[in-house]
Coordinates of C-alpha atoms and ligand atoms in Angstrom, one line a residue:
M6 CA -28.0 -2.6 -25.7
S7 CA -31.9 -4.0 -25.0
G8 CA -33.0 -3.6 -21.5
F9 CA -33.1 -7.4 -21.0
S10 CA -29.3 -7.5 -21.3
R11 CA -28.2 -4.4 -19.3
T12 CA -30.5 -5.4 -16.3
V13 CA -28.2 -8.8 -16.5
N14 CA -25.0 -7.2 -17.0
E15 CA -25.7 -4.6 -13.7
M16 CA -27.3 -7.4 -11.8
R17 CA -24.2 -8.0 -9.1
T18 CA -23.0 -11.7 -9.6
V19 CA -22.6 -13.9 -6.3
L20 CA -19.7 -15.5 -6.5
L21 CA -19.7 -19.0 -5.4
N22 CA -16.6 -19.9 -6.1
P23 CA -14.1 -20.1 -3.2
G24 CA -11.8 -16.5 -4.7
P25 CA -11.7 -14.2 -5.8
V26 CA -15.0 -13.4 -3.6
N27 CA -17.6 -10.6 -3.4
V28 CA -16.0 -7.9 -1.1
S29 CA -17.6 -4.8 0.3
A30 CA -18.0 -1.2 -1.3
R31 CA -15.7 -0.5 1.4
V32 CA -12.6 -2.7 0.6
R33 CA -13.4 -1.8 -3.5
E34 CA -13.4 1.9 -2.8
A35 CA -10.0 1.5 -1.4
L36 CA -8.5 1.2 -4.2
N37 CA -9.4 4.6 -5.0
G38 CA -6.1 5.6 -2.8
P39 CA -3.7 7.7 -4.4
D40 CA -1.1 7.0 -6.4
L41 CA 2.2 6.0 -4.5
C42 CA 5.9 5.3 -5.3
H43 CA 6.3 2.2 -3.0
R44 CA 9.8 3.8 -2.3
E45 CA 8.0 6.4 -0.2
P46 CA 7.2 6.8 3.6
E47 CA 3.2 6.1 2.8
Y48 CA 3.9 2.8 1.4
F49 CA 5.4 1.1 4.3
D50 CA 3.0 3.1 6.3
L51 CA 0.8 0.5 4.0
Q52 CA 3.2 -2.4 4.2
D53 CA 3.2 -2.1 8.3
A54 CA 0.0 -1.6 9.0
I55 CA -0.7 -4.3 6.9
R56 CA 1.7 -6.8 9.0
S57 CA 0.3 -5.6 12.3
R58 CA -3.5 -6.2 11.3
L59 CA -2.6 -9.3 10.5
L60 CA -0.8 -10.6 13.2
Q61 CA -4.1 -8.7 15.4
V62 CA -6.8 -10.0 13.7
F63 CA -5.8 -14.0 13.9
D64 CA -4.5 -13.2 17.4
A65 CA -1.0 -14.4 16.3
P66 CA 0.9 -13.0 19.5
A67 CA 3.5 -10.2 18.0
D68 CA 6.3 -11.9 20.2
E69 CA 6.6 -15.1 19.0
Y70 CA 5.0 -14.7 15.3
T71 CA 5.9 -11.8 12.1
S72 CA 4.0 -12.0 9.1
I73 CA 5.3 -11.3 5.3
V74 CA 2.7 -9.9 2.8
L75 CA 4.0 -11.2 -1.1
T76 CA 2.6 -9.8 -4.5
G77 CA 1.1 -13.0 -5.7
S78 CA -1.8 -15.3 -5.7
G79 CA -2.4 -17.8 -2.9
T80 CA 0.0 -20.3 -4.5
A81 CA 3.0 -17.9 -4.6
M82 CA 3.1 -17.8 -1.6
V83 CA 2.8 -21.3 -0.6
E84 CA 4.8 -21.9 -3.1
A85 CA 7.4 -19.3 -1.3
M86 CA 6.9 -21.2 2.4
I87 CA 7.5 -24.4 0.7
G88 CA 10.7 -23.4 -0.9
S89 CA 12.3 -21.5 1.5
G90 CA 11.4 -23.7 4.5
V91 CA 13.7 -26.7 4.4
S92 CA 17.1 -26.6 4.9
A93 CA 20.0 -27.6 3.1
N94 CA 19.8 -31.0 4.4
G95 CA 16.0 -30.9 5.5
R96 CA 13.1 -33.7 4.5
L97 CA 9.7 -32.7 4.0
L98 CA 7.0 -35.0 5.1
V99 CA 3.9 -34.1 2.5
V100 CA 0.3 -35.1 3.7
Q101 CA -1.9 -35.3 0.5
N102 CA -5.8 -35.2 0.5
G103 CA -6.7 -33.4 -2.5
V104 CA -5.5 -31.1 -5.7
Y105 CA -4.0 -28.6 -2.8
G106 CA -1.7 -31.4 -1.3
E107 CA -0.5 -32.6 -4.4
R108 CA 0.5 -28.6 -5.1
I109 CA 2.1 -28.6 -2.1
A110 CA 4.0 -31.9 -3.0
A111 CA 5.1 -30.6 -7.0
M112 CA 6.8 -27.5 -5.4
A113 CA 8.8 -29.7 -3.2
R114 CA 9.6 -31.5 -6.1
L115 CA 10.2 -28.4 -8.5
H116 CA 12.4 -27.1 -5.7
L117 CA 14.5 -30.3 -5.5
I118 CA 13.3 -30.6 -1.7
P119 CA 13.7 -34.3 -0.9
H120 CA 10.2 -35.2 0.4
D121 CA 8.0 -37.9 1.4
V122 CA 4.2 -38.2 0.6
I123 CA 1.4 -39.4 2.6
E124 CA -1.6 -39.9 0.3
C125 CA -5.3 -40.7 2.0
G126 CA -8.5 -41.1 0.1
W127 CA -9.8 -37.7 -0.9
T128 CA -13.2 -38.6 1.4
E129 CA -11.2 -38.8 4.5
H130 CA -8.6 -38.0 7.4
P131 CA -5.0 -38.9 6.7
S132 CA -4.6 -41.4 9.9
L133 CA -2.7 -39.8 12.5
D134 CA -1.2 -43.5 13.7
A135 CA 0.3 -43.4 10.0
I136 CA 1.4 -39.8 10.2
A137 CA 3.2 -40.6 13.6
S138 CA 5.0 -43.3 12.8
R139 CA 6.5 -41.6 9.7
L140 CA 7.3 -39.0 12.2
R141 CA 8.7 -41.3 14.8
D142 CA 11.6 -42.1 11.6
G143 CA 13.3 -39.1 12.7
R144 CA 14.3 -38.4 9.3
Y145 CA 12.0 -35.5 8.8
E146 CA 12.4 -31.6 9.7
A147 CA 9.0 -30.3 8.7
L148 CA 5.5 -31.1 7.3
A149 CA 3.7 -29.5 5.2
M150 CA -0.2 -29.8 5.0
V151 CA -3.4 -28.5 3.6
H152 CA -5.8 -27.2 6.7
H153 CA -9.0 -26.9 4.3
E154 CA -9.2 -28.8 1.3
T155 CA -10.6 -26.8 -0.9
T156 CA -10.9 -29.5 -3.6
T157 CA -13.4 -31.7 -1.4
G158 CA -14.6 -28.8 1.3
L159 CA -12.8 -31.4 4.4
M160 CA -11.1 -30.2 7.3
N161 CA -7.6 -31.3 7.7
D162 CA -7.6 -32.3 11.5
L163 CA -4.7 -30.1 12.1
P164 CA -4.5 -29.1 15.9
A165 CA -3.8 -32.9 15.8
V166 CA -1.2 -33.4 12.7
A167 CA 0.4 -30.3 14.7
S168 CA 0.7 -31.7 18.5
L169 CA 2.3 -35.1 16.7
C170 CA 5.0 -32.9 14.8
Q171 CA 5.6 -31.0 18.0
R172 CA 6.3 -33.9 20.2
D173 CA 9.0 -35.1 17.3
G174 CA 10.1 -31.6 16.9
V175 CA 8.9 -31.9 13.2
R176 CA 8.5 -27.9 11.8
V177 CA 4.3 -27.5 10.7
L178 CA 4.4 -25.5 7.1
V179 CA 0.3 -25.1 6.4
D180 CA -1.6 -24.2 3.1
A181 CA -4.3 -21.9 4.8
V182 CA -5.3 -20.4 1.7
S183 CA -9.0 -21.3 2.0
A184 CA -9.4 -21.2 5.9
L185 CA -7.9 -18.7 7.7
G186 CA -10.9 -15.7 8.5
G187 CA -13.6 -18.8 7.9
E188 CA -12.6 -21.6 9.5
P189 CA -11.3 -21.4 13.6
F190 CA -7.7 -21.4 13.7
S191 CA -5.3 -20.5 17.0
F192 CA -1.7 -19.9 16.7
R193 CA -1.6 -20.2 20.6
D194 CA -2.7 -23.6 20.7
W195 CA -2.0 -24.7 17.6
Q196 CA 1.8 -23.1 17.2
P197 CA 2.0 -23.7 13.7
D198 CA 5.8 -22.9 12.5
A199 CA 4.3 -21.1 9.0
V200 CA 0.9 -20.6 7.8
A201 CA 0.0 -19.4 3.8
C202 CA -3.0 -17.5 3.1
T203 CA -4.7 -15.4 0.5
A204 CA -6.0 -11.8 0.2
N205 CA -9.3 -12.6 -1.8
K206 CA -10.8 -15.4 -0.1
C207 CA -12.2 -15.9 4.1
V208 CA -10.0 -12.3 4.1
Q209 CA -12.5 -10.6 2.1
G210 CA -9.5 -8.3 0.0
L211 CA -8.7 -8.6 -4.3
P212 CA -6.8 -11.0 -5.4
G213 CA -3.4 -9.9 -6.0
L214 CA -1.9 -9.9 -2.4
S215 CA -1.1 -13.3 -0.7
F216 CA 0.6 -13.2 3.1
A217 CA 2.2 -15.5 5.8
I218 CA 2.2 -15.6 9.2
V219 CA 5.4 -17.7 10.5
R220 CA 7.5 -18.2 14.0
R221 CA 10.0 -15.4 14.6
D222 CA 12.3 -18.1 15.5
F223 CA 11.6 -20.2 12.2
A224 CA 12.0 -16.9 9.8
R225 CA 15.4 -16.6 11.9
A226 CA 16.0 -20.2 10.8
M227 CA 15.6 -19.8 7.4
T228 CA 17.8 -17.3 6.4
G229 CA 20.6 -20.1 6.7
F230 CA 18.3 -22.6 4.0
P231 CA 19.1 -22.5 0.3
E232 CA 18.0 -20.3 -2.0
R233 CA 16.0 -22.0 -3.8
S234 CA 13.9 -18.8 -6.1
L235 CA 14.8 -15.7 -6.5
Y236 CA 11.0 -14.1 -6.5
L237 CA 9.9 -16.8 -4.1
H238 CA 12.4 -16.4 -1.4
L239 CA 10.4 -15.6 2.1
P240 CA 13.9 -14.4 4.4
R241 CA 14.6 -11.5 1.6
H242 CA 10.8 -10.4 2.0
H243 CA 10.9 -10.4 5.1
S244 CA 14.6 -8.7 6.2
E245 CA 13.6 -6.0 3.6
Q246 CA 9.7 -5.5 5.0
E247 CA 11.6 -5.7 8.8
R248 CA 13.4 -2.4 7.6
R249 CA 10.3 -0.3 5.7
S250 CA 11.5 -1.6 2.8
T251 CA 10.5 -4.1 -0.2
P252 CA 12.7 -5.9 -2.5
F253 CA 10.1 -5.8 -6.1
T254 CA 7.2 -3.8 -6.8
P255 CA 4.0 -4.4 -4.7
A256 CA 0.4 -4.5 -5.7
V257 CA -0.2 -1.0 -3.8
Q258 CA -3.7 -0.6 -5.1
I259 CA -4.7 -4.0 -3.7
G260 CA -2.9 -3.5 -0.1
Y261 CA -5.2 -0.6 0.3
A262 CA -7.7 -2.3 -0.2
L263 CA -6.3 -5.6 2.0
R264 CA -5.7 -3.1 5.5
A265 CA -9.3 -1.6 4.2
A266 CA -10.5 -5.6 4.2
L267 CA -8.5 -6.1 7.6
D268 CA -9.7 -3.5 9.3
E269 CA -13.6 -4.8 8.4
L270 CA -12.1 -8.1 9.5
A271 CA -11.2 -6.7 12.8
E272 CA -14.6 -5.0 13.2
E273 CA -17.2 -8.0 12.3
T274 CA -14.0 -10.6 14.1
V275 CA -12.9 -13.7 12.9
A276 CA -15.5 -15.6 15.2
G277 CA -18.6 -13.3 13.7
R278 CA -17.2 -13.9 10.1
I279 CA -17.5 -17.7 11.0
A280 CA -20.9 -17.6 12.5
R281 CA -21.4 -15.9 9.3
Y282 CA -20.6 -18.4 7.1
G283 CA -21.8 -21.2 9.2
R284 CA -25.4 -19.6 8.8
A285 CA -24.5 -19.1 4.8
S286 CA -23.5 -22.8 4.2
A287 CA -25.9 -23.9 6.8
I288 CA -28.9 -22.5 3.7
V289 CA -27.3 -24.0 1.4
R290 CA -26.9 -27.5 2.9
E291 CA -30.5 -27.2 3.8
G292 CA -31.8 -26.1 0.9
L293 CA -29.6 -28.6 -0.9
V294 CA -30.7 -31.5 0.3
A295 CA -34.9 -30.7 0.6
L296 CA -33.9 -30.6 -3.4
G297 CA -32.2 -34.0 -3.3
F298 CA -28.9 -33.5 -3.6
N299 CA -26.6 -35.6 -2.2
L300 CA -23.5 -33.7 -0.1
L301 CA -19.8 -35.5 -0.8
L302 CA -18.5 -35.7 2.8
P303 CA -20.3 -36.4 6.1
P304 CA -21.1 -33.6 8.6
S305 CA -17.9 -34.4 10.3
L306 CA -15.4 -33.6 7.7
R307 CA -17.4 -30.9 6.2
S308 CA -15.7 -27.0 6.5
T309 CA -17.8 -23.8 7.2
T310 CA -16.8 -22.0 3.6
M311 CA -16.8 -24.7 1.7
T312 CA -19.9 -27.5 0.0
A313 CA -19.4 -30.0 -2.6
V314 CA -22.7 -31.7 -3.8
R315 CA -22.8 -35.0 -6.5
L316 CA -24.1 -34.2 -9.7
P317 CA -26.9 -36.1 -10.8
R318 CA -26.4 -38.0 -13.7
E319 CA -29.0 -36.8 -15.5
M320 CA -27.4 -33.3 -14.9
S321 CA -24.1 -31.3 -16.5
Y322 CA -22.3 -29.1 -15.0
G323 CA -22.2 -27.0 -17.8
D324 CA -25.8 -26.5 -18.4
L325 CA -26.2 -25.8 -14.6
H326 CA -23.8 -23.3 -14.6
D327 CA -25.6 -21.4 -17.2
A328 CA -28.4 -21.6 -16.1
L329 CA -27.3 -20.3 -13.0
R330 CA -24.9 -17.8 -14.3
R331 CA -28.1 -16.4 -16.3
E332 CA -30.0 -15.7 -12.8
G333 CA -26.4 -13.8 -11.5
F334 CA -24.8 -17.1 -9.5
V335 CA -21.4 -18.8 -10.1
I336 CA -20.7 -22.6 -9.0
Y337 CA -17.7 -24.2 -9.4
A338 CA -16.7 -27.3 -11.2
G339 CA -14.9 -30.6 -9.1
Q340 CA -11.5 -30.2 -9.3
G341 CA -9.2 -33.2 -11.1
P342 CA -11.1 -36.6 -11.2
L343 CA -13.9 -34.9 -9.4
A344 CA -14.6 -32.9 -12.1
A345 CA -17.0 -35.0 -13.5
T346 CA -19.1 -35.8 -10.6
L347 CA -19.6 -33.1 -8.2
F348 CA -19.9 -29.3 -8.2
R349 CA -18.8 -26.6 -5.5
V350 CA -20.6 -24.0 -3.6
A351 CA -18.3 -21.9 -1.4
T352 CA -19.7 -19.6 1.1
M353 CA -17.2 -16.8 1.6
G354 CA -17.7 -13.4 1.2
D355 CA -19.2 -10.0 0.6
V356 CA -22.7 -11.8 0.6
A357 CA -26.1 -11.5 2.5
E358 CA -28.2 -14.6 3.4
G359 CA -31.5 -13.4 1.3
D360 CA -28.8 -14.3 -1.3
Y361 CA -27.9 -17.8 -0.1
R362 CA -31.8 -18.0 -0.4
R363 CA -32.6 -17.3 -3.4
F364 CA -29.8 -19.4 -4.8
V365 CA -31.4 -22.3 -3.5
R366 CA -35.1 -21.1 -5.2
V367 CA -32.9 -20.7 -8.6
L368 CA -31.3 -24.1 -8.1
G369 CA -34.9 -25.2 -7.4
M370 CA -36.5 -24.1 -10.3
S371 CA -32.8 -25.3 -12.9
V372 CA -33.9 -28.9 -11.0
A373 CA -37.0 -28.8 -12.0
R374 CA -36.2 -28.0 -16.0
A375 CA -33.8 -31.3 -16.1
Ligands
PLP405 C1 -7.2 -21.1 -3.3 C2 -6.4 -22.0 -3.0 C3 -5.0 -21.9 -3.4 C4 -4.8 -21.0 -4.4 O1 -4.4 -20.3 -4.4 P1 -4.3 -19.0 -5.2 O2 -4.9 -17.5 -4.9 O3 -5.5 -19.4 -7.1 O4 -2.8 -19.0 -6.1 C5 -4.1 -22.9 -2.4 N1 -4.4 -24.0 -1.7 C6 -5.7 -24.2 -1.3 C7 -6.0 -25.3 -0.3 C8 -6.7 -22.8 -2.0 O5 -7.8 -22.9 -1.5

């Protein structure tokens, strides 16, 4: 191997994609825990620790909320939440303003759950009046929405929508896969019924495990809902986890890493992490604007953890990606109809401010060449 390629290969790649993220040495080293049978008490100690730490770090009161871990990516938990969270006669309202909202509607369709979709443009908030008037129909048992639409980096107004739902007695199911840990979230104030998330975005664990934080009364109610999937039936996982069991083989080592990541998050605190991600996105956004890029969203709609950038006409995403990759940075393409016109920069994970500054410099050199 030539000296040059060795240097490139050994250089730490900075992941600016929205998960999986760069993790700390402590989280990676946790993978080296002992081989373990998942039917032995040591595994259930690990599972119990993860479940209770989730409630602690996210400040979900343990008398009101419970947590459930699932082996599978974030989509698995969102699908488990949607597929398990509507009763036999229930109807779901899906709020859709991006790829992940579309995915929730697709899940409802595939699980044969009666549902309607409220759609709006991908760079705006859905109208609260429109949602309120749908909810007043009295036809809906639950509403599902994405908290942070990773498609565009747009923060939906979950607190306002949740309070409309509570007024009308409609349950709130949230895809917070790219939000929890990186964006403000209040279980106490917003009282969501179920919130799905993953280990490997703002929680800074490794891919392979997802989790949900669910109201205890909702977890109980779900046991009476139709079983629409064998593996993704949440009450099965919950009731087994409650009695120190697990229905299937879990990702044990990824669990070690998740426990370490939750310890790390508890030490940093969620507020501290949000502030750190905020400094990172400020560096990236100021740098991009100074280089002449246009950001997709106005500041009032932007999340902390994702920046969607308009791709200048003279630049191809592939060339830009490859030039940055050679310098050790991975950016992310736009999705769906935005694939040709956007690129995205996530500011999640164990990445130093200096890395974001170097990214801006390297991007500047690519712009100068283009
Ligand atoms: C990443 C993401 C998902 C899907 O997560 P996977 O781990 O890729 O399955 C779902 N919803 C949102 C909002 C996301 O950002």
